[in-house]
Amino acid sequence: ISACLVGSEMCIRDSTWNNGGATPTANDTVYINGHSITVNSKVSVKRIELTNTALTLGGTSLIIDGIDTLTITEDLLMTSENRFKNIDLTVTGTATFIVNGNVSMVRANDNVSSSWLLFFLNTDSKTYFLGDFTFDYKNSGNMEFANEVYLSGNALLDISGQTTLITRDGKDLDFKADGDSQVTLRDSLSLLTYGGGASNITSKSNSTFEIFGNAYMLNAGGSNPTKMQSGTTGGDLIIYGDLFMESTADKKEVVFDVTGSSSDGTVKGDLSMSAIADSSVYVNIASNGEMKLGGAILRPTGFGALNMDESSQITFNGNKAQSIPSSRLLDESTNKDSLYLSLIHISEPTRQAEI
């Protein structure tokens, strides 16, 4: 790796772009491999690729800091191929980061026992992805952080395209909004687990996680539940479309969890739960949590649970008739149906409520 500029391709060593380091221009593709780069001035580049194949060097880091803006006019690609070297992207210090194209974060198939692949946003920073965002988490190892995508300190992440989070093997892939942060997904979300741990989303500590399209949750082989959770310290999960929850394997759980005071989960469309075994897919509302449902509860395979404790509530506030499914899912431990409703609010029903 050397400080070089050949045509429209630039490779750079550890540096601060406006403090003695090489400064790329709008037509450059920047490759960062085994170095830490800090951006704290306004700059625009064509494309950035981060990787960690440089065995004799350290990890690979891109830090966007300060009050100015880094704009990538095409794509951002982060590929982890080295089990001993980390890759991380940090947006901090009230910086603004804009990617006009797609963002892809990928762990290579042979990266079995790896260091971390991280995306951190904090301290009033603002990040905008105008294309699709994909985090493909293959073969993660024991050196992972608790969260692979983490927002805190009033950070903002706004994604215009489709968002896809995939776990194929190894540890969990965790996406957490914490500390008054905001996540806005303007298209659909796919939260997919094919093996290993699971893919998870959490909103806590007065944060808001909004999905303006549909959300699809799948567990086809993960050892842990594929989960969307409104955390115990307060947090909002809002889905403006439909929520589809599907388990395609026995004892592979999919969970939408609203737990704790000031924790709210809202699905403005339909809630569809599909499974092949008892209690594999369920909604859990507990410890003063509240869920609002604007559409119908659907159980096309006859399986899917809605569990509540006495301190929590569900509000049916849609603009069409609400129907609680007549199909039964027997809980083998209690010999009761698994649709437990303890406190129900019905606001502006289109016809007389029947319970």
mmCIF file of N, CA and C in Angstrom, residues 52 79-83 106-114 117 136-141 166-170:
data_model
loop_
_atom_site.group_PDB
_atom_site.id
_atom_site.type_symbol
_atom_site.label_atom_id
_atom_site.label_comp_id
_atom_site.label_asym_id
_atom_site.label_seq_id
_atom_site.Cartn_x
_atom_site.Cartn_y
_atom_site.Cartn_z
ATOM 1 N N ASN A 52 -9.404 -5.909 4.066
ATOM 2 C CA ASN A 52 -8.398 -6.178 5.101
ATOM 3 C C ASN A 52 -7.499 -7.347 4.715
ATOM 4 N N THR A 79 -15.481 -5.203 2.571
ATOM 5 C CA THR A 79 -15.384 -6.654 2.457
ATOM 6 C C THR A 79 -14.332 -7.175 3.417
ATOM 7 N N SER A 80 -14.744 -8.009 4.362
ATOM 8 C CA SER A 80 -13.830 -8.609 5.326
ATOM 9 C C SER A 80 -13.414 -9.989 4.834
ATOM 10 N N GLU A 81 -12.096 -10.164 4.616
ATOM 11 C CA GLU A 81 -11.567 -11.431 4.131
ATOM 12 C C GLU A 81 -10.469 -11.987 5.026
ATOM 13 N N ASN A 82 -10.061 -11.235 6.036
ATOM 14 C CA ASN A 82 -8.943 -11.627 6.899
ATOM 15 C C ASN A 82 -9.458 -11.881 8.303
ATOM 16 N N ARG A 83 -9.225 -13.062 8.831
ATOM 17 C CA ARG A 83 -9.771 -13.422 10.132
ATOM 18 C C ARG A 83 -9.112 -12.676 11.293
ATOM 19 N N VAL A 106 -19.815 -6.944 3.697
ATOM 20 C CA VAL A 106 -19.823 -8.383 3.452
ATOM 21 C C VAL A 106 -18.673 -9.040 4.203
ATOM 22 N N ARG A 107 -18.975 -10.170 4.813
ATOM 23 C CA ARG A 107 -17.944 -11.021 5.402
ATOM 24 C C ARG A 107 -17.754 -12.224 4.475
ATOM 25 N N ALA A 108 -16.501 -12.433 4.058
ATOM 26 C CA ALA A 108 -16.219 -13.484 3.079
ATOM 27 C C ALA A 108 -16.451 -14.871 3.674
ATOM 28 N N ASN A 109 -16.700 -15.838 2.798
ATOM 29 C CA ASN A 109 -17.029 -17.197 3.239
ATOM 30 C C ASN A 109 -15.929 -17.863 4.052
ATOM 31 N N ASP A 110 -14.662 -17.555 3.728
ATOM 32 C CA ASP A 110 -13.575 -18.232 4.419
ATOM 33 C C ASP A 110 -13.143 -17.522 5.691
ATOM 34 N N ASN A 111 -13.879 -16.493 6.085
ATOM 35 C CA ASN A 111 -13.506 -15.707 7.264
ATOM 36 C C ASN A 111 -14.161 -16.308 8.504
ATOM 37 N N VAL A 112 -13.660 -17.455 8.963
ATOM 38 C CA VAL A 112 -14.352 -18.247 9.966
ATOM 39 C C VAL A 112 -14.180 -17.705 11.382
ATOM 40 N N SER A 113 -12.994 -17.278 11.727
ATOM 41 C CA SER A 113 -12.727 -16.831 13.094
ATOM 42 C C SER A 113 -12.152 -15.431 13.033
ATOM 43 N N SER A 114 -13.021 -14.450 12.849
ATOM 44 C CA SER A 114 -12.586 -13.149 12.393
ATOM 45 C C SER A 114 -12.617 -12.094 13.487
ATOM 46 N N LEU A 117 -16.350 -6.514 11.956
ATOM 47 C CA LEU A 117 -16.797 -5.722 10.821
ATOM 48 C C LEU A 117 -17.907 -4.842 11.365
ATOM 49 N N ASP A 136 -24.165 -8.549 4.857
ATOM 50 C CA ASP A 136 -24.170 -9.999 4.661
ATOM 51 C C ASP A 136 -23.127 -10.598 5.594
ATOM 52 N N TYR A 137 -23.606 -11.266 6.648
ATOM 53 C CA TYR A 137 -22.774 -11.638 7.796
ATOM 54 C C TYR A 137 -22.485 -13.125 7.766
ATOM 55 N N LYS A 138 -21.364 -13.501 7.145
ATOM 56 C CA LYS A 138 -21.013 -14.902 6.966
ATOM 57 C C LYS A 138 -19.913 -15.300 7.936
ATOM 58 N N ASN A 139 -20.085 -16.433 8.585
ATOM 59 C CA ASN A 139 -19.012 -17.061 9.356
ATOM 60 C C ASN A 139 -18.341 -16.138 10.366
ATOM 61 N N SER A 140 -19.121 -15.399 11.129
ATOM 62 C CA SER A 140 -18.545 -14.513 12.137
ATOM 63 C C SER A 140 -17.983 -15.333 13.290
ATOM 64 N N GLY A 141 -16.939 -14.796 13.946
ATOM 65 C CA GLY A 141 -16.233 -15.568 14.953
ATOM 66 C C GLY A 141 -16.321 -14.987 16.338
ATOM 67 N N ILE A 166 -28.421 -10.116 6.748
ATOM 68 C CA ILE A 166 -28.380 -11.566 6.566
ATOM 69 C C ILE A 166 -27.359 -12.182 7.517
ATOM 70 N N THR A 167 -27.781 -13.209 8.253
ATOM 71 C CA THR A 167 -26.858 -14.020 9.042
ATOM 72 C C THR A 167 -26.845 -15.431 8.449
ATOM 73 N N ARG A 168 -25.645 -15.916 8.106
ATOM 74 C CA ARG A 168 -25.519 -17.228 7.473
ATOM 75 C C ARG A 168 -24.853 -18.260 8.369
ATOM 76 N N ASP A 169 -23.996 -17.794 9.309
ATOM 77 C CA ASP A 169 -23.280 -18.726 10.161
ATOM 78 C C ASP A 169 -22.620 -17.924 11.269
ATOM 79 N N GLY A 170 -22.202 -18.590 12.355
ATOM 80 C CA GLY A 170 -21.454 -17.916 13.407
ATOM 81 C C GLY A 170 -22.332 -17.157 14.378
#
